Amino acid sequence: PLALTDLNAMYGTVEFQKECETAGLRPVHGVEITDDRPVDTDPVRLVAGSLAPGRPRAILLARDAQGYAAACRLTTLRQVRPDFRLLRELPAFLAAEGRGLFCLTDSVAVLEAVRKAAEEAGARDPSDYTGGALRVLLTTAGGELGPVYRRLRELDTWAVRHRVPVVAGGDVYAARPEDLERQKLLASMRSLTTVETVPADRCAPAGSWLRPAARMHELLNEFATACLESEAVAEQCRFTHALGSWRYPEFPLPAGETTESYLWKLCFDGLQKRYRQVTGRAMARLQEEIAVVEKLGFAGYFLIVWDIVRYAADRGMPTLGRGSAANSLVSYLLGITHVDPLAHDLYFQRFLNPERLTPPDIDLDFGWKDRDEVLEYVYDRYGRDRTAMICNINRFSARSGFRESAKARGYGDRELSRITRRLPWRLIEGPEADATLAKRPESAGLPLDREPYRSLMLQARQLNRRPRHLGIHAGGVVIAGSPLTDLFPLQWARKGLLISQLDMYSVEDLGLVKIDLLAQRGIAVVADA
């Protein structure tokens, strides 16, 4: 088993599971929740150089689906509430949700907060109060026991006194020791400093790489049960995402209708409105398309898109379905698109066919003045706890990786521009990558075989496709049939919107409905004219 516990976020939970399955590992889903305020009275600090010295933290690991959903809810709370305080929120949270997860902490402030809450509730001990969730975390510093031995003894003593199991662990920011240099490079980019001047508290602790189990047993030999408890905790964490099965929200249907019967009714009404005379060709095409839609289980998806378009049409808002949706007669009859696929002999199979395993992708354009009102309708119609904008994870490209690596090394923009503008947007991979790059006309003559350019190019390759920063998808909206925070955490975007912590690819992997509601200036200009 392998656990992923990002800081106050779960952006990679779906992608992490897929990578684990490819590598033959069992994923353990979790998150590390911290507090923004340091606790000066805490006698036991995190190791020197930690990313959060003196700050309370709790590491949550999901045992089952209920525990995973609870972790998502607490992560959302940590992100959206500016007054969030871990010491205030965590005890009650564990009392209510503890049976579905494990809570690991090496903060005495956190342990004491839980102990005090347990005492006030009349519980026998903190473990009983939290449903067996609480564990005292024993972490090593840089692969050595000496610097933190006294700290571990104090934690172990506390655990024995209050009958809480101890568990072995440690911060891991790299798979191998040499990868910590890349973490330092990323930390300098994040803090807008150079590699030489980046503050130590912004970098990963020394030695925070993934050690073999044998080494951990050796380091914590005096605390014999800690490593055994780690294995027991990992064994009980069995939650995995159900990928590839669709989770459609329930469309509010008229009495006596099913999604399939109501879609048929709307399409037949549209057939009579769009065509003065219903031909056998049109009827045969409609039957063919609806048979495919029903076989794939996408009837509810079309009803949701139709409902959004209907709302806009009722208020005189021009709208247009773009892309391959125009190949569908169903889309035309529902008013989603406005091009007759029969008149132009457009192939429905390009839009949807029995071999397709993903829902149809319909992009809806609205005037830039109208899009926000349509969004508000979607939020109100399907529930504000079940609807959110989708985040976009921007990643390093060849140019941005080279430029940011060079800036972190102290090079100026003018010096870099003459190089970066001649690099491709996508890196060329493979053993002959440098030779292939040199043959490109725009890249010919670049001094990439000399220092410092050789090292900068190597770092650009290491950063390629790695996450850079978070944004908002241009128009992607996710709609679920249950609260979104049971599936993934939410957070505020800079524009004041709640967005998912999963990007569009992970949202689709979870089988959720994603619809693109796009703001288009051209439509607004035509309407004004």
XYZ file of C-alpha atoms in Angstrom:
529
model
C 0.000 0.000 0.000
C 1.001 3.620 -0.635
C -0.653 6.715 0.870
C -1.024 10.192 -0.605
C -1.699 12.989 1.914
C -1.341 16.355 0.208
C -1.448 19.530 2.280
C -5.061 20.702 2.822
C -6.004 19.341 -0.593
C -6.843 16.153 -2.498
C -6.207 17.287 -6.083
C -4.489 14.055 -7.114
C -6.702 11.438 -5.475
C -8.130 9.959 -8.713
C -4.920 10.234 -10.728
C -3.016 8.733 -7.772
C -5.286 5.681 -7.718
C -4.876 5.109 -11.452
C -1.083 5.344 -11.185
C -1.088 2.933 -8.218
C -3.157 0.414 -10.149
C -0.738 0.652 -13.081
C 2.232 0.093 -10.740
C 0.586 -2.792 -8.877
C 0.189 -0.834 -5.620
C -2.841 -0.407 -3.369
C -3.732 3.279 -2.886
C -4.487 4.716 0.546
C -6.397 7.987 0.169
C -5.824 10.744 2.667
C -5.047 14.380 3.416
C -2.936 16.398 5.841
C -4.940 19.160 7.530
C -3.028 22.018 9.145
C -3.867 25.233 10.938
C -2.667 28.623 9.749
C -1.925 29.753 13.296
C 1.179 28.410 15.052
C 0.687 27.078 18.566
C 3.530 28.508 20.660
C 2.474 26.581 23.749
C 2.917 23.216 22.046
C 5.939 21.633 23.761
C 6.443 19.149 20.966
C 7.281 20.774 17.644
C 7.559 19.288 14.216
C 11.099 18.589 13.112
C 13.333 21.582 12.414
C 12.930 22.735 8.838
C 9.414 21.339 8.459
C 6.994 23.127 6.161
C 4.764 23.908 9.157
C 6.891 24.283 12.310
C 4.827 24.718 15.443
C 1.514 24.416 13.582
C -1.011 21.756 14.577
C -1.590 19.098 11.961
C -3.665 15.957 11.539
C -3.230 13.319 8.848
C -6.488 11.637 7.854
C -6.544 8.260 6.079
C -9.785 6.826 4.676
C -10.755 3.358 5.866
C -13.932 3.238 3.785
C -16.237 5.369 1.635
C -17.738 7.094 4.688
C -14.281 8.004 5.945
C -13.212 9.303 2.537
C -16.334 11.494 2.307
C -15.658 12.797 5.819
C -12.074 13.686 4.865
C -13.409 15.567 1.804
C -15.834 17.530 3.969
C -13.189 18.550 6.506
C -10.794 19.505 3.689
C -13.531 21.671 2.153
C -14.151 23.289 5.524
C -10.415 24.004 5.856
C -10.404 25.658 2.422
C -13.600 27.710 2.467
C -13.822 28.983 6.052
C -11.312 31.726 6.898
C -11.988 31.202 10.603
C -11.189 27.468 10.473
C -9.267 26.272 13.535
C -8.085 22.697 13.618
C -8.028 22.465 17.404
C -11.655 23.591 17.526
C -13.036 21.561 14.615
C -11.126 18.274 14.821
C -12.358 16.782 18.132
C -16.061 17.005 17.264
C -15.306 15.850 13.717
C -13.525 12.709 14.959
C -16.303 11.977 17.448
C -18.854 12.031 14.615
C -16.817 10.612 11.707
C -13.900 8.757 13.308
C -15.084 5.229 12.610
C -14.519 5.648 8.882
C -10.942 6.887 9.028
C -7.677 7.106 10.942
C -6.270 10.329 12.371
C -2.480 10.450 12.804
C -0.872 13.388 14.606
C 2.452 14.264 16.227
C 1.129 17.536 17.673
C 0.607 17.577 21.425
C -1.805 20.502 20.956
C -4.031 18.306 18.770
C -3.748 15.326 21.106
C -4.613 17.438 24.134
C -7.590 19.033 22.343
C -9.002 15.580 21.569
C -8.265 14.324 25.119
C -10.027 17.317 26.662
C -13.080 16.851 24.413
C -13.195 13.155 25.299
C -13.024 13.993 28.995
C -15.858 16.528 28.705
C -17.959 13.983 26.819
C -17.421 11.383 29.539
C -15.560 8.999 27.218
C -13.233 6.416 28.714
C -10.236 7.630 26.687
C -9.451 9.508 23.419
C -9.509 6.286 21.378
C -13.021 5.457 22.530
C -14.170 9.051 21.895
C -12.875 9.002 18.301
C -14.182 5.553 17.417
C -10.677 4.129 17.325
C -9.457 6.709 14.817
C -6.737 8.455 16.830
C -3.073 7.443 16.512
C 0.047 9.129 17.915
C 2.472 9.619 15.029
C 6.185 8.988 15.620
C 8.231 10.651 12.869
C 11.962 10.578 12.250
C 14.085 13.530 11.154
C 16.347 13.067 8.156
C 16.550 9.343 8.673
C 18.136 9.778 12.112
C 16.650 9.246 15.539
C 19.014 11.404 17.596
C 17.602 14.903 16.878
C 14.051 13.881 17.807
C 14.602 11.106 20.357
C 13.374 13.182 23.315
C 10.350 14.267 21.332
C 9.435 10.677 20.455
C 9.806 9.590 24.085
C 7.370 12.333 25.182
C 4.859 11.323 22.539
C 5.171 7.640 23.430
C 4.682 8.445 27.118
C 1.530 10.430 26.307
C 0.223 7.548 24.166
C 0.777 4.966 26.923
C -0.853 7.175 29.556
C -3.995 7.717 27.482
C -4.149 4.273 25.835
C -3.701 5.541 22.275
C -1.704 3.377 19.804
C 1.520 4.800 18.300
C 2.195 4.576 14.587
C 5.413 5.082 12.603
C 5.632 7.598 9.786
C 7.447 10.568 8.383
C 7.110 13.401 5.901
C 7.834 12.217 2.348
C 8.371 14.818 -0.366
C 10.457 12.729 -2.758
C 10.809 9.123 -3.820
C 14.625 9.278 -3.773
C 17.180 11.536 -2.051
C 18.237 13.171 -5.327
C 14.632 14.248 -6.010
C 14.690 16.653 -3.051
C 16.657 19.084 -5.203
C 13.643 19.384 -7.495
C 11.410 20.052 -4.488
C 13.743 22.881 -3.476
C 13.560 24.283 -7.004
C 9.750 24.234 -6.891
C 9.794 25.842 -3.441
C 11.902 28.717 -4.773
C 9.435 29.242 -7.623
C 6.527 29.243 -5.177
C 8.179 31.780 -2.883
C 9.453 33.958 -5.781
C 13.072 33.572 -4.681
C 16.167 31.943 -6.093
C 17.376 28.492 -5.111
C 20.155 30.085 -3.060
C 17.851 32.409 -1.097
C 14.707 30.280 -0.630
C 13.752 30.203 3.099
C 14.475 26.887 4.797
C 10.930 26.644 6.133
C 9.577 26.646 2.554
C 11.618 23.571 1.645
C 11.033 19.942 2.520
C 12.724 18.691 5.701
C 16.143 17.130 5.160
C 15.858 13.401 4.562
C 12.147 13.462 3.721
C 12.319 10.780 1.077
C 10.618 7.377 0.960
C 12.624 4.938 3.049
C 12.429 1.125 2.888
C 10.403 -0.601 5.592
C 13.518 -2.290 6.964
C 15.145 1.088 7.621
C 12.059 2.364 9.446
C 12.015 -0.766 11.629
C 15.693 -0.172 12.400
C 15.203 3.502 13.292
C 12.197 2.898 15.528
C 13.403 -0.344 17.049
C 12.859 1.017 20.570
C 9.193 1.702 19.748
C 8.469 -1.830 18.669
C 4.722 -1.494 18.065
C 4.914 1.647 15.898
C 5.868 -0.023 12.600
C 3.498 -2.931 13.238
C 0.686 -0.445 13.816
C 1.565 1.301 10.524
C 1.060 -1.986 8.720
C -2.223 -2.598 10.566
C -3.525 0.874 9.671
C -2.574 0.442 5.999
C -4.258 -2.959 5.908
C -7.558 -1.494 7.127
C -7.582 1.395 4.622
C -9.481 -0.239 1.762
C -11.353 2.627 0.108
C -10.970 2.999 -3.657
C -12.833 5.183 -6.145
C -15.397 3.463 -8.356
C -14.095 4.533 -11.760
C -15.891 4.080 -15.061
C -19.468 3.931 -13.709
C -21.756 6.912 -14.320
C -23.321 8.959 -11.519
C -26.116 10.958 -13.113
C -28.102 13.473 -11.076
C -31.822 12.825 -10.927
C -33.647 14.997 -13.423
C -36.972 16.271 -11.994
C -39.497 14.485 -14.196
C -43.222 15.087 -14.647
C -45.473 12.553 -12.913
C -45.660 9.215 -14.688
C -42.580 9.789 -16.867
C -39.211 8.049 -17.017
C -36.088 9.685 -18.431
C -36.466 7.620 -21.610
C -40.193 8.304 -22.097
C -39.775 12.028 -21.414
C -36.868 12.299 -23.854
C -39.038 10.590 -26.493
C -41.881 13.036 -25.819
C -39.637 16.111 -26.113
C -38.011 14.831 -29.300
C -41.352 14.057 -30.921
C -42.594 17.546 -30.054
C -39.393 18.965 -31.558
C -39.876 16.866 -34.671
C -43.213 18.525 -35.312
C -41.821 22.031 -34.640
C -38.633 21.700 -36.705
C -40.222 19.997 -39.752
C -43.454 21.004 -41.412
C -43.870 17.431 -42.551
C -42.412 14.506 -40.585
C -40.771 12.165 -43.090
C -39.963 8.495 -42.720
C -36.275 9.383 -42.960
C -36.506 11.758 -39.991
C -38.470 9.229 -37.920
C -36.022 6.423 -38.703
C -33.058 8.623 -37.787
C -34.701 9.635 -34.510
C -35.394 6.005 -33.599
C -31.799 5.072 -34.425
C -30.331 7.855 -32.301
C -32.580 7.340 -29.286
C -31.832 3.604 -29.341
C -28.126 4.423 -28.974
C -28.785 7.054 -26.289
C -30.899 4.626 -24.261
C -28.428 1.762 -24.679
C -25.606 3.921 -23.334
C -27.763 5.341 -20.527
C -27.345 8.973 -21.577
C -31.013 10.014 -21.666
C -30.697 11.936 -18.400
C -27.691 13.857 -19.731
C -29.696 15.130 -22.731
C -32.563 16.175 -20.467
C -30.233 18.255 -18.282
C -28.728 20.024 -21.313
C -32.208 20.575 -22.753
C -33.366 22.047 -19.434
C -30.525 24.602 -19.441
C -31.193 25.573 -23.068
C -34.935 25.826 -22.374
C -34.323 28.206 -19.458
C -32.214 30.466 -21.670
C -34.740 30.381 -24.523
C -37.639 31.265 -22.195
C -35.738 34.431 -21.197
C -34.790 35.418 -24.719
C -31.127 34.511 -24.292
C -29.515 33.328 -27.523
C -27.625 30.058 -27.146
C -25.777 27.679 -29.412
C -24.581 24.095 -29.014
C -21.227 23.709 -30.718
C -19.058 20.885 -32.003
C -20.072 17.379 -33.007
C -23.400 17.754 -31.156
C -24.621 19.333 -34.419
C -24.423 15.847 -35.975
C -27.277 14.698 -33.725
C -30.926 14.947 -34.666
C -31.831 14.614 -30.970
C -29.766 17.729 -30.198
C -31.477 19.587 -33.062
C -34.978 18.587 -31.952
C -34.279 19.597 -28.329
C -33.128 23.058 -29.444
C -29.558 22.421 -28.283
C -28.159 22.918 -31.794
C -29.641 24.806 -34.749
C -28.240 22.985 -37.778
C -30.402 20.355 -39.464
C -28.223 17.205 -39.611
C -30.514 15.622 -42.209
C -30.317 18.539 -44.607
C -26.516 18.558 -44.392
C -26.065 14.753 -44.225
C -24.150 14.839 -40.921
C -23.095 11.535 -39.370
C -24.529 10.878 -35.899
C -21.785 8.308 -35.190
C -19.191 11.086 -35.072
C -21.034 12.445 -32.046
C -22.196 9.245 -30.340
C -21.909 5.540 -31.094
C -22.281 2.252 -29.192
C -18.492 1.903 -28.877
C -18.151 5.167 -26.965
C -17.666 4.696 -23.218
C -17.834 8.358 -22.159
C -20.863 10.687 -22.084
C -21.421 12.987 -25.054
C -19.574 16.280 -24.804
C -21.904 19.200 -25.547
C -20.511 22.728 -25.270
C -23.121 25.471 -24.897
C -22.324 29.049 -25.881
C -24.178 31.946 -24.238
C -23.743 35.670 -24.554
C -21.148 36.934 -22.108
C -23.834 38.994 -20.379
C -26.107 35.948 -19.896
C -23.761 33.164 -18.811
C -23.681 34.095 -15.104
C -27.487 34.084 -14.897
C -27.585 30.652 -16.518
C -25.005 29.432 -14.006
C -27.155 30.705 -11.154
C -30.102 28.765 -12.560
C -28.050 25.552 -12.705
C -26.910 26.046 -9.094
C -30.492 26.645 -7.912
C -32.037 23.874 -10.025
C -29.661 21.055 -9.069
C -28.513 22.236 -5.642
C -25.617 24.449 -4.612
C -24.117 21.552 -2.691
C -24.246 19.388 -5.838
C -22.989 21.858 -8.442
C -19.592 23.523 -8.881
C -17.233 24.929 -11.455
C -14.361 22.624 -12.378
C -10.769 23.526 -11.624
C -8.057 23.513 -14.245
C -4.597 22.289 -13.234
C -2.091 24.240 -15.288
C 1.108 22.301 -15.912
C 4.668 23.104 -16.877
C 5.477 23.073 -20.580
C 8.923 23.033 -22.206
C 9.073 26.824 -22.304
C 7.660 27.536 -18.859
C 9.787 24.821 -17.248
C 12.973 26.210 -18.808
C 12.076 29.819 -17.998
C 11.051 29.203 -14.392
C 14.108 27.011 -13.737
C 16.369 29.753 -15.086
C 14.667 32.487 -13.043
C 15.090 30.364 -9.919
C 18.799 30.259 -10.748
C 18.962 34.034 -10.955
C 18.838 34.638 -14.730
C 16.911 37.650 -16.049
C 13.973 37.711 -18.484
C 15.843 39.476 -21.298
C 18.601 36.882 -21.233
C 16.063 34.059 -21.337
C 13.668 35.350 -23.990
C 16.035 34.708 -26.884
C 16.165 31.027 -25.825
C 12.631 30.285 -24.696
C 10.883 31.734 -27.736
C 12.769 29.236 -29.899
C 11.810 26.198 -27.805
C 8.761 24.065 -28.706
C 5.723 24.214 -26.444
C 5.892 20.447 -25.981
C 9.126 18.721 -25.058
C 10.551 16.140 -27.416
C 11.050 12.892 -25.511
C 13.323 9.900 -26.057
C 17.073 9.153 -26.168
C 17.541 11.292 -29.284
C 15.570 14.233 -27.891
C 18.426 16.760 -27.963
C 19.474 15.798 -31.485
C 15.894 15.987 -32.718
C 15.444 19.378 -31.067
C 18.572 20.720 -32.735
C 17.176 19.768 -36.168
C 14.101 21.962 -35.743
C 14.672 25.142 -37.832
C 13.552 27.496 -35.051
C 15.709 25.661 -32.468
C 18.843 25.232 -34.582
C 21.935 26.830 -33.079
C 20.659 26.971 -29.501
C 23.544 26.402 -27.056
C 21.711 23.629 -25.209
C 24.827 21.438 -25.135
C 26.649 23.956 -22.928
C 26.220 24.992 -19.320
C 24.092 26.408 -17.830
C 21.644 25.659 -20.626
C 22.214 21.895 -20.485
C 21.277 21.778 -16.773
C 18.318 24.108 -17.282
C 17.011 21.907 -20.079
C 17.375 18.831 -17.866
C 15.353 20.540 -15.137
C 12.732 21.582 -17.693
C 12.359 17.929 -18.660
C 11.960 16.946 -14.999
C 9.238 19.563 -14.549
C 7.426 18.749 -17.797
C 3.673 18.127 -17.265
C 3.987 18.578 -13.497
C 1.306 20.742 -11.843
C 2.165 24.448 -11.816
C -0.867 26.280 -10.445
C -4.639 26.062 -10.171
C -7.150 27.865 -12.365
C -10.805 27.658 -13.388
C -11.962 25.684 -16.406
C -13.274 28.040 -19.090
C -16.852 26.846 -18.646
C -16.885 23.371 -17.114
C -19.645 22.744 -14.570
C -20.006 19.461 -12.678
C -23.427 18.314 -11.468
C -23.840 15.360 -9.097
C -26.766 13.433 -7.664
C -25.394 13.752 -4.112
C -23.357 16.405 -2.264
C -20.103 16.986 -4.110
C -18.134 16.982 -0.868
C -18.849 13.240 -0.583
C -16.786 12.805 -3.757
C -14.051 15.459 -3.594
C -13.238 18.668 -1.702
C -14.127 22.175 -2.882
C -12.250 25.442 -2.502
C -12.572 29.116 -3.388
C -11.206 30.398 -6.669
C -9.837 33.919 -6.899
C -13.046 35.034 -8.600
C -15.048 34.063 -5.519
C -16.499 30.866 -7.016
C -16.461 27.442 -5.410
C -14.507 25.066 -7.619
C -13.730 21.366 -7.494
C -10.322 20.095 -6.403
C -10.463 17.630 -9.312
C -9.832 18.632 -12.905
C -12.097 17.675 -15.802
C -10.300 14.386 -16.488
C -10.665 13.154 -12.901
C -14.289 14.364 -12.804
C -15.007 12.286 -15.913
C -13.155 9.293 -14.429
C -15.586 9.434 -11.501
C -18.478 9.293 -13.989
C -19.915 12.705 -13.129
C -21.880 14.921 -15.501
C -19.734 17.725 -16.923
C -21.264 20.421 -19.102
C -19.394 23.343 -20.626
C -21.321 26.622 -20.289
C -19.224 29.141 -22.197
C -19.422 32.926 -22.388
C -19.166 34.143 -25.980
C -18.898 37.804 -26.979
C -19.946 37.163 -30.566
C -23.401 35.925 -29.556
C -23.914 38.989 -27.332
C -22.874 41.343 -30.147
C -25.332 39.730 -32.590
C -28.106 39.954 -29.987
C -27.357 43.633 -29.339
C -27.302 44.378 -33.052
